[in-house]
GROMACS .gro file of N, CA and C in nm:
model
  411
    1MET      N    1  -1.971   1.793   4.034
    1MET     CA    2  -2.072   1.876   3.934
    1MET      C    3  -2.119   1.974   4.038
    2ASN      N    4  -2.075   2.127   3.937
    2ASN     CA    5  -2.153   2.231   4.025
    2ASN      C    6  -2.248   2.258   3.963
    3VAL      N    7  -2.289   2.395   4.085
    3VAL     CA    8  -2.408   2.422   4.093
    3VAL      C    9  -2.491   2.402   3.961
    4VAL      N   10  -2.453   2.546   3.872
    4VAL     CA   11  -2.492   2.496   3.729
    4VAL      C   12  -2.515   2.385   3.629
    5ALA      N   13  -2.466   2.296   3.639
    5ALA     CA   14  -2.467   2.158   3.577
    5ALA      C   15  -2.556   2.083   3.657
    6GLU      N   16  -2.615   2.088   3.818
    6GLU     CA   17  -2.674   2.052   3.859
    6GLU      C   18  -2.834   2.119   3.805
    7VAL      N   19  -2.831   2.236   3.822
    7VAL     CA   20  -2.956   2.344   3.809
    7VAL      C   21  -3.007   2.259   3.681
    8ILE      N   22  -2.961   2.261   3.518
    8ILE     CA   23  -2.906   2.246   3.442
    8ILE      C   24  -2.988   2.131   3.436
    9VAL      N   25  -2.930   1.992   3.449
    9VAL     CA   26  -2.972   1.857   3.476
    9VAL      C   27  -3.120   1.821   3.568
   10THR      N   28  -3.094   1.908   3.631
   10THR     CA   29  -3.231   1.907   3.748
   10THR      C   30  -3.391   1.996   3.607
   11ALA      N   31  -3.324   2.043   3.604
   11ALA     CA   32  -3.464   2.155   3.495
   11ALA      C   33  -3.465   2.021   3.390
   12LEU      N   34  -3.382   1.974   3.306
   12LEU     CA   35  -3.382   1.878   3.161
   12LEU      C   36  -3.499   1.731   3.223
   13LEU      N   37  -3.428   1.742   3.334
   13LEU     CA   38  -3.525   1.567   3.408
   13LEU      C   39  -3.633   1.621   3.426
   14LEU      N   40  -3.694   1.729   3.520
   14LEU     CA   41  -3.859   1.743   3.549
   14LEU      C   42  -3.884   1.805   3.425
   15LEU      N   43  -3.856   1.823   3.279
   15LEU     CA   44  -3.910   1.883   3.146
   15LEU      C   45  -3.946   1.729   3.091
   16GLY      N   46  -3.866   1.637   3.101
   16GLY     CA   47  -3.879   1.509   3.022
   16GLY      C   48  -3.991   1.495   3.077
   17ALA      N   49  -3.954   1.423   3.251
   17ALA     CA   50  -4.040   1.410   3.358
   17ALA      C   51  -4.242   1.376   3.318
   18GLY      N   52  -4.240   1.577   3.253
   18GLY     CA   53  -4.392   1.593   3.246
   18GLY      C   54  -4.401   1.562   3.104
   19PHE      N   55  -4.312   1.609   3.006
   19PHE     CA   56  -4.359   1.566   2.878
   19PHE      C   57  -4.364   1.440   2.873
   20VAL      N   58  -4.363   1.300   2.969
   20VAL     CA   59  -4.319   1.188   2.976
   20VAL      C   60  -4.470   1.182   3.005
   21LEU      N   61  -4.556   1.231   3.117
   21LEU     CA   62  -4.625   1.220   3.177
   21LEU      C   63  -4.726   1.325   3.130
   22ILE      N   64  -4.733   1.368   3.087
   22ILE     CA   65  -4.828   1.396   2.940
   22ILE      C   66  -4.894   1.319   2.880
   23GLY      N   67  -4.779   1.310   2.782
   23GLY     CA   68  -4.775   1.157   2.643
   23GLY      C   69  -4.856   1.072   2.744
   24SER      N   70  -4.778   1.023   2.805
   24SER     CA   71  -4.872   0.879   2.894
   24SER      C   72  -5.009   0.869   2.901
   25TRP      N   73  -5.072   1.028   2.939
   25TRP     CA   74  -5.153   1.046   3.030
   25TRP      C   75  -5.269   1.045   2.910
   26GLY      N   76  -5.202   1.121   2.852
   26GLY     CA   77  -5.289   1.092   2.648
   26GLY      C   78  -5.316   0.995   2.595
   27LEU      N   79  -5.224   0.894   2.651
   27LEU     CA   80  -5.228   0.736   2.537
   27LEU      C   81  -5.309   0.695   2.667
   28VAL      N   82  -5.330   0.711   2.768
   28VAL     CA   83  -5.474   0.596   2.870
   28VAL      C   84  -5.607   0.679   2.775
   29ARG      N   85  -5.587   0.831   2.850
   29ARG     CA   86  -5.728   0.861   2.804
   29ARG      C   87  -5.794   0.901   2.701
   30LEU      N   88  -5.730   0.933   2.618
   30LEU     CA   89  -5.775   0.992   2.484
   30LEU      C   90  -5.891   0.847   2.397
   31PRO      N   91  -6.021   0.851   2.385
   31PRO     CA   92  -6.079   0.741   2.353
   31PRO      C   93  -6.057   0.638   2.221
   32THR      N   94  -5.975   0.765   2.109
   32THR     CA   95  -6.014   0.724   1.944
   32THR      C   96  -5.856   0.636   1.922
   33THR      N   97  -5.792   0.548   1.849
   33THR     CA   98  -5.691   0.528   1.810
   33THR      C   99  -5.557   0.636   1.785
   34MET      N  100  -5.645   0.731   1.681
   34MET     CA  101  -5.595   0.850   1.582
   34MET      C  102  -5.572   0.972   1.714
   35GLU      N  103  -5.658   0.970   1.836
   35GLU     CA  104  -5.603   1.070   1.900
   35GLU      C  105  -5.497   1.006   1.985
   36ARG      N  106  -5.508   0.853   2.032
   36ARG     CA  107  -5.433   0.809   2.131
   36ARG      C  108  -5.288   0.772   2.053
   37LEU      N  109  -5.219   0.808   1.907
   37LEU     CA  110  -5.078   0.821   1.879
   37LEU      C  111  -5.051   0.947   1.892
   38HIS      N  112  -5.088   1.096   1.921
   38HIS     CA  113  -5.052   1.216   1.950
   38HIS      C  114  -4.977   1.196   2.077
   39GLY      N  115  -5.032   1.098   2.206
   39GLY     CA  116  -4.945   1.082   2.272
   39GLY      C  117  -4.777   1.057   2.288
   40PRO      N  118  -4.731   0.950   2.250
   40PRO     CA  119  -4.602   0.901   2.203
   40PRO      C  120  -4.600   0.966   2.091
   41THR      N  121  -4.594   1.011   1.956
   41THR     CA  122  -4.522   0.998   1.890
   41THR      C  123  -4.502   1.190   1.961
   42LYS      N  124  -4.562   1.279   1.987
   42LYS     CA  125  -4.516   1.387   2.009
   42LYS      C  126  -4.462   1.441   2.150
   43ALA      N  127  -4.523   1.418   2.277
   43ALA     CA  128  -4.517   1.459   2.391
   43ALA      C  129  -4.389   1.398   2.445
   44THR      N  130  -4.419   1.259   2.407
   44THR     CA  131  -4.360   1.136   2.496
   44THR      C  132  -4.166   1.135   2.451
   45THR      N  133  -4.163   1.135   2.289
   45THR     CA  134  -4.122   1.104   2.205
   45THR      C  135  -4.000   1.297   2.268
   46LEU      N  136  -4.031   1.381   2.302
   46LEU     CA  137  -3.963   1.532   2.313
   46LEU      C  138  -3.932   1.469   2.486
   47GLY      N  139  -3.978   1.420   2.590
   47GLY     CA  140  -4.017   1.407   2.732
   47GLY      C  141  -3.909   1.290   2.745
   48LEU      N  142  -3.839   1.172   2.621
   48LEU     CA  143  -3.720   1.096   2.606
   48LEU      C  144  -3.649   1.216   2.590
   49GLY      N  145  -3.688   1.314   2.457
   49GLY     CA  146  -3.506   1.340   2.436
   49GLY      C  147  -3.468   1.457   2.539
   50ALA      N  148  -3.576   1.475   2.643
   50ALA     CA  149  -3.518   1.605   2.754
   50ALA      C  150  -3.452   1.506   2.861
   51LEU      N  151  -3.480   1.363   2.878
   51LEU     CA  152  -3.397   1.319   2.965
   51LEU      C  153  -3.277   1.251   2.951
   52LEU      N  154  -3.286   1.190   2.762
   52LEU     CA  155  -3.096   1.188   2.768
   52LEU      C  156  -3.063   1.319   2.735
   53LEU      N  157  -3.062   1.399   2.753
   53LEU     CA  158  -2.983   1.503   2.724
   53LEU      C  159  -2.954   1.533   2.866
   54ALA      N  160  -3.034   1.502   2.946
   54ALA     CA  161  -2.944   1.515   3.107
   54ALA      C  162  -2.837   1.418   3.107
   55SER      N  163  -2.937   1.297   3.089
   55SER     CA  164  -2.781   1.219   3.076
   55SER      C  165  -2.688   1.235   3.020
   56VAL      N  166  -2.692   1.326   2.917
   56VAL     CA  167  -2.543   1.357   2.856
   56VAL      C  168  -2.507   1.469   2.928
   57THR      N  169  -2.580   1.566   2.979
   57THR     CA  170  -2.521   1.760   3.023
   57THR      C  171  -2.443   1.662   3.186
   58CYS      N  172  -2.556   1.485   3.268
   58CYS     CA  173  -2.458   1.480   3.377
   58CYS      C  174  -2.309   1.430   3.385
   59PHE      N  175  -2.293   1.333   3.275
   59PHE     CA  176  -2.253   1.258   3.279
   59PHE      C  177  -2.048   1.371   3.220
   60TYR      N  178  -2.127   1.434   3.136
   60TYR     CA  179  -1.979   1.514   3.074
   60TYR      C  180  -1.960   1.650   3.205
   61ALA      N  181  -2.071   1.666   3.273
   61ALA     CA  182  -2.032   1.783   3.426
   61ALA      C  183  -1.980   1.713   3.541
   62ARG      N  184  -1.970   1.562   3.494
   62ARG     CA  185  -1.918   1.483   3.599
   62ARG      C  186  -1.791   1.421   3.598
   63PHE      N  187  -1.824   1.352   3.484
   63PHE     CA  188  -1.648   1.302   3.462
   63PHE      C  189  -1.565   1.345   3.373
   64GLY      N  190  -1.639   1.454   3.262
   64GLY     CA  191  -1.581   1.570   3.200
   64GLY      C  192  -1.555   1.529   3.049
   65MET      N  193  -1.641   1.369   3.018
   65MET     CA  194  -1.696   1.351   2.913
   65MET      C  195  -1.838   1.302   2.855
   66GLY      N  196  -1.825   1.314   2.681
   66GLY     CA  197  -1.953   1.269   2.682
   66GLY      C  198  -1.948   1.165   2.604
   67THR      N  199  -2.083   1.090   2.565
   67THR     CA  200  -2.095   1.007   2.469
   67THR      C  201  -2.171   1.000   2.371
   68ALA      N  202  -2.220   0.928   2.333
   68ALA     CA  203  -2.274   0.949   2.182
   68ALA      C  204  -2.362   0.865   2.212
   69HIS      N  205  -2.381   0.782   2.323
   69HIS     CA  206  -2.511   0.675   2.276
   69HIS      C  207  -2.591   0.745   2.308
   70GLU      N  208  -2.627   0.823   2.428
   70GLU     CA  209  -2.797   0.864   2.438
   70GLU      C  210  -2.834   0.935   2.304
   71LEU      N  211  -2.676   1.050   2.263
   71LEU     CA  212  -2.760   1.080   2.125
   71LEU      C  213  -2.792   0.994   1.996
   72LEU      N  214  -2.751   0.913   2.028
   72LEU     CA  215  -2.789   0.850   1.973
   72LEU      C  216  -2.924   0.752   1.902
   73ILE      N  217  -2.948   0.755   2.053
   73ILE     CA  218  -3.065   0.712   2.098
   73ILE      C  219  -3.184   0.767   2.040
   74SER      N  220  -3.141   0.915   2.109
   74SER     CA  221  -3.255   1.058   2.030
   74SER      C  222  -3.233   1.064   1.920
   75LEU      N  223  -3.136   1.043   1.825
   75LEU     CA  224  -3.192   1.035   1.721
   75LEU      C  225  -3.258   0.889   1.606
   76PHE      N  226  -3.249   0.789   1.672
   76PHE     CA  227  -3.319   0.652   1.625
   76PHE      C  228  -3.474   0.681   1.674
   77LEU      N  229  -3.512   0.775   1.823
   77LEU     CA  230  -3.644   0.786   1.861
   77LEU      C  231  -3.683   0.943   1.784
   78PHE      N  232  -3.653   1.030   1.720
   78PHE     CA  233  -3.662   1.098   1.676
   78PHE      C  234  -3.728   1.064   1.566
   79ILE      N  235  -3.674   0.962   1.447
   79ILE     CA  236  -3.690   0.913   1.307
   79ILE      C  237  -3.820   0.812   1.336
   80THR      N  238  -3.790   0.713   1.416
   80THR     CA  239  -3.925   0.641   1.397
   80THR      C  240  -4.042   0.632   1.423
   81ALA      N  241  -4.015   0.804   1.553
   81ALA     CA  242  -4.183   0.777   1.614
   81ALA      C  243  -4.225   0.810   1.521
   82PRO      N  244  -4.157   0.975   1.396
   82PRO     CA  245  -4.323   0.969   1.319
   82PRO      C  246  -4.346   0.866   1.190
   83ILE      N  247  -4.267   0.729   1.172
   83ILE     CA  248  -4.284   0.696   1.068
   83ILE      C  249  -4.366   0.554   1.134
   84SER      N  250  -4.343   0.531   1.233
   84SER     CA  251  -4.447   0.431   1.329
   84SER      C  252  -4.580   0.472   1.287
   85ALA      N  253  -4.594   0.630   1.379
   85ALA     CA  254  -4.696   0.695   1.397
   85ALA      C  255  -4.799   0.690   1.196
   86ASN      N  256  -4.733   0.732   1.104
   86ASN     CA  257  -4.734   0.727   0.986
   86ASN      C  258  -4.794   0.620   0.981
   87MET      N  259  -4.783   0.493   1.029
   87MET     CA  260  -4.809   0.409   0.939
   87MET      C  261  -4.968   0.305   1.037
   88ILE      N  262  -4.900   0.402   1.157
   88ILE     CA  263  -5.054   0.316   1.240
   88ILE      C  264  -5.195   0.431   1.200
   89ALA      N  265  -5.126   0.480   1.121
   89ALA     CA  266  -5.281   0.567   1.146
   89ALA      C  267  -5.327   0.533   0.926
   90LYS      N  268  -5.192   0.448   0.909
   90LYS     CA  269  -5.284   0.479   0.755
   90LYS      C  270  -5.309   0.325   0.777
   91VAL      N  271  -5.301   0.210   0.854
   91VAL     CA  272  -5.392   0.034   0.844
   91VAL      C  273  -5.475   0.164   0.953
   92HIS      N  274  -5.510   0.222   1.051
   92HIS     CA  275  -5.625   0.215   1.126
   92HIS      C  276  -5.714   0.294   0.994
   93LEU      N  277  -5.705   0.411   0.943
   93LEU     CA  278  -5.779   0.422   0.823
   93LEU      C  279  -5.816   0.364   0.752
   94HIS      N  280  -5.741   0.241   0.702
   94HIS     CA  281  -5.748   0.148   0.622
   94HIS      C  282  -5.905   0.062   0.667
   95ARG      N  283  -5.877   0.014   0.837
   95ARG     CA  284  -5.978  -0.100   0.915
   95ARG      C  285  -6.101  -0.060   0.895
   96VAL      N  286  -6.096   0.125   0.889
   96VAL     CA  287  -6.208   0.215   0.957
   96VAL      C  288  -6.274   0.178   0.835
   97ARG      N  289  -6.194   0.216   0.657
   97ARG     CA  290  -6.314   0.238   0.532
   97ARG      C  291  -6.352   0.089   0.534
   98ILE      N  292  -6.287  -0.055   0.532
   98ILE     CA  293  -6.369  -0.167   0.529
   98ILE      C  294  -6.438  -0.210   0.625
   99GLY      N  295  -6.473  -0.076   0.756
   99GLY     CA  296  -6.542  -0.133   0.856
   99GLY      C  297  -6.507  -0.258   0.898
  100ALA      N  298  -6.375  -0.314   0.947
  100ALA     CA  299  -6.316  -0.376   1.038
  100ALA      C  300  -6.297  -0.331   1.170
  101ILE      N  301  -6.340  -0.231   1.233
  101ILE     CA  302  -6.351  -0.216   1.356
  101ILE      C  303  -6.443  -0.076   1.340
  102ALA      N  304  -6.526  -0.057   1.470
  102ALA     CA  305  -6.592   0.039   1.514
  102ALA      C  306  -6.547   0.127   1.623
  103GLU      N  307  -6.551   0.262   1.653
  103GLU     CA  308  -6.425   0.283   1.746
  103GLU      C  309  -6.557   0.402   1.806
  104PRO      N  310  -6.531   0.482   1.931
  104PRO     CA  311  -6.582   0.541   1.981
  104PRO      C  312  -6.605   0.661   1.922
  105ASP      N  313  -6.725   0.763   1.947
  105ASP     CA  314  -6.651   0.880   1.881
  105ASP      C  315  -6.551   0.965   1.963
  106SER      N  316  -6.497   1.070   1.848
  106SER     CA  317  -6.377   1.104   1.907
  106SER      C  318  -6.477   1.259   1.992
  107ILE      N  319  -6.337   1.296   2.053
  107ILE     CA  320  -6.335   1.422   2.082
  107ILE      C  321  -6.413   1.542   2.048
  108ALA      N  322  -6.361   1.535   1.889
  108ALA     CA  323  -6.372   1.612   1.813
  108ALA      C  324  -6.536   1.564   1.710
  109GLY      N  325  -6.574   1.532   1.726
  109GLY     CA  326  -6.696   1.441   1.702
  109GLY      C  327  -6.630   1.296   1.601
  110ALA      N  328  -6.762   1.272   1.496
  110ALA     CA  329  -6.727   1.121   1.396
  110ALA      C  330  -6.661   1.175   1.295
  111PRO      N  331  -6.543   1.113   1.247
  111PRO     CA  332  -6.480   1.161   1.100
  111PRO      C  333  -6.583   1.118   1.017
  112PRO      N  334  -6.594   1.215   0.893
  112PRO     CA  335  -6.676   1.179   0.762
  112PRO      C  336  -6.658   1.024   0.689
  113ARG      N  337  -6.698   0.955   0.699
  113ARG     CA  338  -6.730   0.839   0.550
  113ARG      C  339  -6.633   0.872   0.486
  114PRO      N  340  -6.511   0.796   0.436
  114PRO     CA  341  -6.494   0.789   0.261
  114PRO      C  342  -6.551   0.775   0.216
  115SER      N  343  -6.530   0.826   0.064
  115SER     CA  344  -6.696   0.751  -0.056
  115SER      C  345  -6.566   0.680  -0.057
  116ASP      N  346  -6.600   0.533  -0.179
  116ASP     CA  347  -6.602   0.434  -0.184
  116ASP      C  348  -6.435   0.477  -0.296
  117ASP      N  349  -6.404   0.515  -0.377
  117ASP     CA  350  -6.378   0.611  -0.442
  117ASP      C  351  -6.211   0.698  -0.414
  118ALA      N  352  -6.234   0.630  -0.296
  118ALA     CA  353  -6.101   0.738  -0.259
  118ALA      C  354  -5.949   0.710  -0.240
  119ASP      N  355  -5.869   0.723  -0.222
  119ASP     CA  356  -5.783   0.669  -0.167
  119ASP      C  357  -5.750   0.618  -0.057
  120TRP      N  358  -5.723   0.473   0.000
  120TRP     CA  359  -5.700   0.386   0.067
  120TRP      C  360  -5.615   0.423   0.222
  121ALA      N  361  -5.559   0.561   0.208
  121ALA     CA  362  -5.475   0.589   0.293
  121ALA      C  363  -5.506   0.744   0.325
  122THR      N  364  -5.651   0.811   0.264
  122THR     CA  365  -5.664   0.931   0.345
  122THR      C  366  -5.795   0.920   0.300
  123PHE      N  367  -5.849   1.060   0.359
  123PHE     CA  368  -5.997   1.051   0.402
  123PHE      C  369  -6.073   1.076   0.224
  124GLU      N  370  -6.056   1.149   0.153
  124GLU     CA  371  -6.096   1.200   0.096
  124GLU      C  372  -6.017   1.220  -0.047
  125ALA      N  373  -5.994   1.153  -0.157
  125ALA     CA  374  -5.937   1.210  -0.229
  125ALA      C  375  -5.950   1.362  -0.362
  126PRO      N  376  -5.857   1.428  -0.395
  126PRO     CA  377  -5.946   1.542  -0.430
  126PRO      C  378  -5.994   1.545  -0.587
  127ARG      N  379  -6.122   1.590  -0.609
  127ARG     CA  380  -6.143   1.624  -0.708
  127ARG      C  381  -6.153   1.755  -0.828
  128ARG      N  382  -6.153   1.713  -0.941
  128ARG     CA  383  -6.220   1.821  -1.021
  128ARG      C  384  -6.293   1.903  -0.987
  129HIS      N  385  -6.340   2.039  -1.036
  129HIS     CA  386  -6.417   2.186  -1.010
  129HIS      C  387  -6.426   2.176  -0.804
  130THR      N  388  -6.324   2.160  -0.720
  130THR     CA  389  -6.316   2.189  -0.600
  130THR      C  390  -6.285   2.275  -0.567
  131PRO      N  391  -6.341   2.349  -0.476
  131PRO     CA  392  -6.212   2.512  -0.396
  131PRO      C  393  -6.095   2.477  -0.364
  132SER      N  394  -6.081   2.338  -0.287
  132SER     CA  395  -5.949   2.211  -0.231
  132SER      C  396  -5.879   2.201  -0.371
  133SER      N  397  -5.917   2.187  -0.454
  133SER     CA  398  -5.841   2.067  -0.597
  133SER      C  399  -5.736   2.154  -0.683
  134THR      N  400  -5.628   2.129  -0.692
  134THR     CA  401  -5.570   2.204  -0.739
  134THR      C  402  -5.560   2.208  -0.919
  135ALA      N  403  -5.695   2.107  -0.941
  135ALA     CA  404  -5.625   2.014  -1.052
  135ALA      C  405  -5.726   2.097  -1.171
  136ASN      N  406  -5.819   2.215  -1.102
  136ASN     CA  407  -5.906   2.270  -1.187
  136ASN      C  408  -5.879   2.364  -1.339
  137THR      N  409  -5.764   2.342  -1.367
  137THR     CA  410  -5.721   2.434  -1.408
  137THR      C  411  -5.671   2.362  -1.583
   0.00000   0.00000   0.00000
């Protein structure tokens, strides 16, 4: 393997390891479920993508042929991570709304309690005659 390929693979490995470390640290250290979602869905996914790209680069530089396995794994991760995070967030908001769980205050403070007629997947539904509502017309 030539020096340029080794430098690229090393840089991708360090970048990926850094993102995975930061994402894992955020998963462990952040106090609430909604804050913990950001670690694995953002930083860790990007870190695994960089590690898989380093694998593709290494095998292409060493053997002269590439495989699609790593790219398919990356595609699967980039598709499933946001969907699973969305589902976890909706279930969490629903459980908070019905009072099934109590969490410590987050770094940003306690979220506002949704009203009883709000949609189950959001904190509050848009209302007429409010500045943020588009139903004023």
